[in-house]
Short mmCIF file of N, CA and C in Angstrom, two decimals:
data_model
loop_
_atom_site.label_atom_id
_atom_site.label_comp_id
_atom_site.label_asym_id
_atom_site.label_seq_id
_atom_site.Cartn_x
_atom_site.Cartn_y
_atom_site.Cartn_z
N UNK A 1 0.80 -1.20 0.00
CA UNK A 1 0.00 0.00 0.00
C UNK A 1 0.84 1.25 0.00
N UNK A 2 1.93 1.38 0.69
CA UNK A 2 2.78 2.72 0.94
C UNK A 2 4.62 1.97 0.58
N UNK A 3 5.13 3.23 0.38
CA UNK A 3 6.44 3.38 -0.11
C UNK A 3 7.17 4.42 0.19
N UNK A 4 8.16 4.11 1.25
CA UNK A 4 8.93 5.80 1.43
C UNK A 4 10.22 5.10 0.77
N UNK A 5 10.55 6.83 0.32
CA UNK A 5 12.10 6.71 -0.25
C UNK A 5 13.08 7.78 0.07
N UNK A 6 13.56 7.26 0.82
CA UNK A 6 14.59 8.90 1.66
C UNK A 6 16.07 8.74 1.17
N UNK A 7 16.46 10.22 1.29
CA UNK A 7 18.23 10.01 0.81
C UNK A 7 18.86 10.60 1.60
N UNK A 8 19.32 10.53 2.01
CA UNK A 8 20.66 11.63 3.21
C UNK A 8 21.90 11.60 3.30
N UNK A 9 22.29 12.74 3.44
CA UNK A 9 23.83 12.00 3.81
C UNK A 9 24.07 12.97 5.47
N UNK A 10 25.12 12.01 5.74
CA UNK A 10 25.62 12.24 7.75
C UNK A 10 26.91 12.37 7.67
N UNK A 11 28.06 13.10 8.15
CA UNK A 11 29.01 12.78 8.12
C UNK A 11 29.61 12.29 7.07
N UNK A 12 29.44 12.71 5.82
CA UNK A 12 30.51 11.86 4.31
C UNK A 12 29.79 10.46 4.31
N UNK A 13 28.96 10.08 4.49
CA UNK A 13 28.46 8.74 4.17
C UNK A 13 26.93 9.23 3.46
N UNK A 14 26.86 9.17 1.88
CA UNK A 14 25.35 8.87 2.12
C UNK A 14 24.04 7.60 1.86
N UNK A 15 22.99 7.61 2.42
CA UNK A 15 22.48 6.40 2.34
C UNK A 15 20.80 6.63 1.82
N UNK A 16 21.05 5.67 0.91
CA UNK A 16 19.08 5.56 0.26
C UNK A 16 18.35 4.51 0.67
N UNK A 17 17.52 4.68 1.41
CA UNK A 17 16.40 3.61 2.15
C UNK A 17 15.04 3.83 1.24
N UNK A 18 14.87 2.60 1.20
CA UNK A 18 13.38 2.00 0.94
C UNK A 18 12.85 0.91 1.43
N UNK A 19 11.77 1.52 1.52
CA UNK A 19 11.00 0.76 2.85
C UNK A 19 9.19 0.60 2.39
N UNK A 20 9.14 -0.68 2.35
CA UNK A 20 7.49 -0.74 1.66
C UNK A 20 6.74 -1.61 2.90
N UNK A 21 5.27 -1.86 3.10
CA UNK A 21 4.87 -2.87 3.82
C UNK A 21 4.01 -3.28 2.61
N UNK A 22 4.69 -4.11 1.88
CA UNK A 22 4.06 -5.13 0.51
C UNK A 22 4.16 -6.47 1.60
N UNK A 23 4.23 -7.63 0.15
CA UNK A 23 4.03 -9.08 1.10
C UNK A 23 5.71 -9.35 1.63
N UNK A 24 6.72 -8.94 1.28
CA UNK A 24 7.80 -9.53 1.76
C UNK A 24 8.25 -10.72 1.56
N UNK A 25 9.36 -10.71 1.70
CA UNK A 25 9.90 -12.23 1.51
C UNK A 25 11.18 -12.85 2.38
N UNK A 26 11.11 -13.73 1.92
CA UNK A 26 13.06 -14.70 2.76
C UNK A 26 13.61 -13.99 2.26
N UNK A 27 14.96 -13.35 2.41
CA UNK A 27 15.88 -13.09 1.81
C UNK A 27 16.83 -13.88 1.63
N UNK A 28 16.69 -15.19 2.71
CA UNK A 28 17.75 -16.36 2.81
C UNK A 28 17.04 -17.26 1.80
N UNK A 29 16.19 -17.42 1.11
CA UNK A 29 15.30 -18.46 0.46
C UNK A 29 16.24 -18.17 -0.79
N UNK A 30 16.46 -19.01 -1.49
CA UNK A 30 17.06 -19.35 -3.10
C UNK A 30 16.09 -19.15 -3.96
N UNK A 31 16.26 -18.26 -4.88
CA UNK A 31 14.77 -17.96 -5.95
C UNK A 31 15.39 -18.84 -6.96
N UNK A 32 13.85 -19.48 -7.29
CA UNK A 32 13.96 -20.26 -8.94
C UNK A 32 13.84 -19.70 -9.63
N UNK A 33 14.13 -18.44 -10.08
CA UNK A 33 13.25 -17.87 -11.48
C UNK A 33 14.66 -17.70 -12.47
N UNK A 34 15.89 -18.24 -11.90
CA UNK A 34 17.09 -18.08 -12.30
C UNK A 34 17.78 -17.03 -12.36
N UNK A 35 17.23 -15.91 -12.30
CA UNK A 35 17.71 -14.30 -12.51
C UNK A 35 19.21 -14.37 -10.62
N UNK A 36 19.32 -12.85 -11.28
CA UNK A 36 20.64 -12.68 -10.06
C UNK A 36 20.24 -12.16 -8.65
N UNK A 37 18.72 -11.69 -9.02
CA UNK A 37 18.11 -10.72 -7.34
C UNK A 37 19.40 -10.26 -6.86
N UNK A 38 19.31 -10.46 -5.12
CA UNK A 38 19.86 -9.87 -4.07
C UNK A 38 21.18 -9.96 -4.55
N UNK A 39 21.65 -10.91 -5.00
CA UNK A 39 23.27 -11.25 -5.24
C UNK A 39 23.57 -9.99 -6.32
N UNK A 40 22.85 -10.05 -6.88
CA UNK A 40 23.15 -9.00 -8.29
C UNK A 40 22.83 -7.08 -8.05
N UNK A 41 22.06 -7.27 -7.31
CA UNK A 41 22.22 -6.11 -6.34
C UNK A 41 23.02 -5.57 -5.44
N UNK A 42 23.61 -6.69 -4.90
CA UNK A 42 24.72 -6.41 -3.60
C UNK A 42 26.23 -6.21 -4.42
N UNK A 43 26.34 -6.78 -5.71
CA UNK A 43 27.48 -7.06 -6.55
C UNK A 43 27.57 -5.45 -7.38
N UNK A 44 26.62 -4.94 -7.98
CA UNK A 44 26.07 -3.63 -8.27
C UNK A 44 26.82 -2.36 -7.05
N UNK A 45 26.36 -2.84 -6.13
CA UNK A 45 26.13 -2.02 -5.10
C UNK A 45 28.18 -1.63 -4.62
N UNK A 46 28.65 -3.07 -4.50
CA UNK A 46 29.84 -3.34 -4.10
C UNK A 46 30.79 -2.95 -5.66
N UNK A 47 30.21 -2.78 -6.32
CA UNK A 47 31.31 -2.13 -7.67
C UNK A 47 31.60 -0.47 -7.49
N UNK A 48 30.57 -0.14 -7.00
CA UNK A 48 30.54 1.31 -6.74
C UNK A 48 31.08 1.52 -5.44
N UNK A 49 31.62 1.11 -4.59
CA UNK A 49 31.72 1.40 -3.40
C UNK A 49 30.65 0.71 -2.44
N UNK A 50 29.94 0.54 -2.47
CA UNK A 50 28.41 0.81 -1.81
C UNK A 50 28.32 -0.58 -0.61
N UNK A 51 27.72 -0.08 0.53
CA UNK A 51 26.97 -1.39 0.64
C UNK A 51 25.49 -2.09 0.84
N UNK A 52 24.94 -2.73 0.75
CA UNK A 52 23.51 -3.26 0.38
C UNK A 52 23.33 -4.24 1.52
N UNK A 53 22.03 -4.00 2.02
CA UNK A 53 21.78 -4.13 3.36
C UNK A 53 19.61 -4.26 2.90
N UNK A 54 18.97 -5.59 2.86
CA UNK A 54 17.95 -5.78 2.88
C UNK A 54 17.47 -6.74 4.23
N UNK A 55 16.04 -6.00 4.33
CA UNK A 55 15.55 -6.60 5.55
C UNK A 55 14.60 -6.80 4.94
N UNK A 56 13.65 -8.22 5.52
CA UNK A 56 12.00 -8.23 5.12
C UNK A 56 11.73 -9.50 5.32
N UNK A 57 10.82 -9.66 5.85
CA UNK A 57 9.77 -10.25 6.63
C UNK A 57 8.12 -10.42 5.82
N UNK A 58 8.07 -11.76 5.37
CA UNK A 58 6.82 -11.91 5.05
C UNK A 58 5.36 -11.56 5.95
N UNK A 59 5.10 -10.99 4.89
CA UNK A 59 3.81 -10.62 5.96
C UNK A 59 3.82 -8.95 5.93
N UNK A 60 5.27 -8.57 6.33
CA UNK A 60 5.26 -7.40 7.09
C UNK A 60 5.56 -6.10 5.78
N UNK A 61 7.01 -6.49 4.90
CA UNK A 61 7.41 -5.18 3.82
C UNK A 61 8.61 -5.75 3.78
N UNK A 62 9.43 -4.84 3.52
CA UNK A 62 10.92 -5.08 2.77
C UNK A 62 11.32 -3.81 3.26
N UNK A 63 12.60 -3.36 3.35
CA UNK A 63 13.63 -2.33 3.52
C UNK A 63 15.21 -2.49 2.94
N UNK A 64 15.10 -2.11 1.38
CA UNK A 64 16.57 -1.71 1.22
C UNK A 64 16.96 -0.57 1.19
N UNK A 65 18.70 -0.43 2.14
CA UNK A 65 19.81 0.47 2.21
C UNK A 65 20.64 0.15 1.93
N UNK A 66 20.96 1.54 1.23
CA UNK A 66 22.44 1.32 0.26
C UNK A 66 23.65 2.47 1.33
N UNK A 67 24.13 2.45 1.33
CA UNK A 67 25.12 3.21 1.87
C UNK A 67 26.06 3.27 1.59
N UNK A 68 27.17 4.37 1.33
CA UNK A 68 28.25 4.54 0.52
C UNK A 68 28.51 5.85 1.32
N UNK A 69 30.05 5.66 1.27
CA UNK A 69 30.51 7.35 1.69
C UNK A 69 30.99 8.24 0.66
N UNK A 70 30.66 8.93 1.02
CA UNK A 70 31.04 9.90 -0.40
C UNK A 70 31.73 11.06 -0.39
#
């Protein structure tokens, strides 16, 4: 139903959060659909500097942060 998307930076670090309460999922679960998901995101994330940080809980939403100093 809702979606925030915030950006900030603190101290030379900045970080983009998103945060939904959709259905959520494992993040530890292995997807069949063959594609790269989380791995291919975190690999993305880690070319740039960055690091990638997902939370989520079925039932409840999802929350990814990226954080990088800059």
């Amino acid at each position: 139903r809702s979606v925030s998307v915030a950006v900030r930076r603190l101290q030379g670090t900045i970080t983009l959060t998103i945060t939904d309460d959709g259905a959520g999922f494992d993040p530890t679960a292995t997807g069949s659909r063959g594609g790269f998901g989380l791995s291919g995101m975190t690999e993305r994330a880690e070319q740039v500097g960055a690091r990638l940080r997902v939370d989520s809980t079925p039932g409840v939403g999802t929350r990814v942060q990226v954080e990088m100093v800059g």
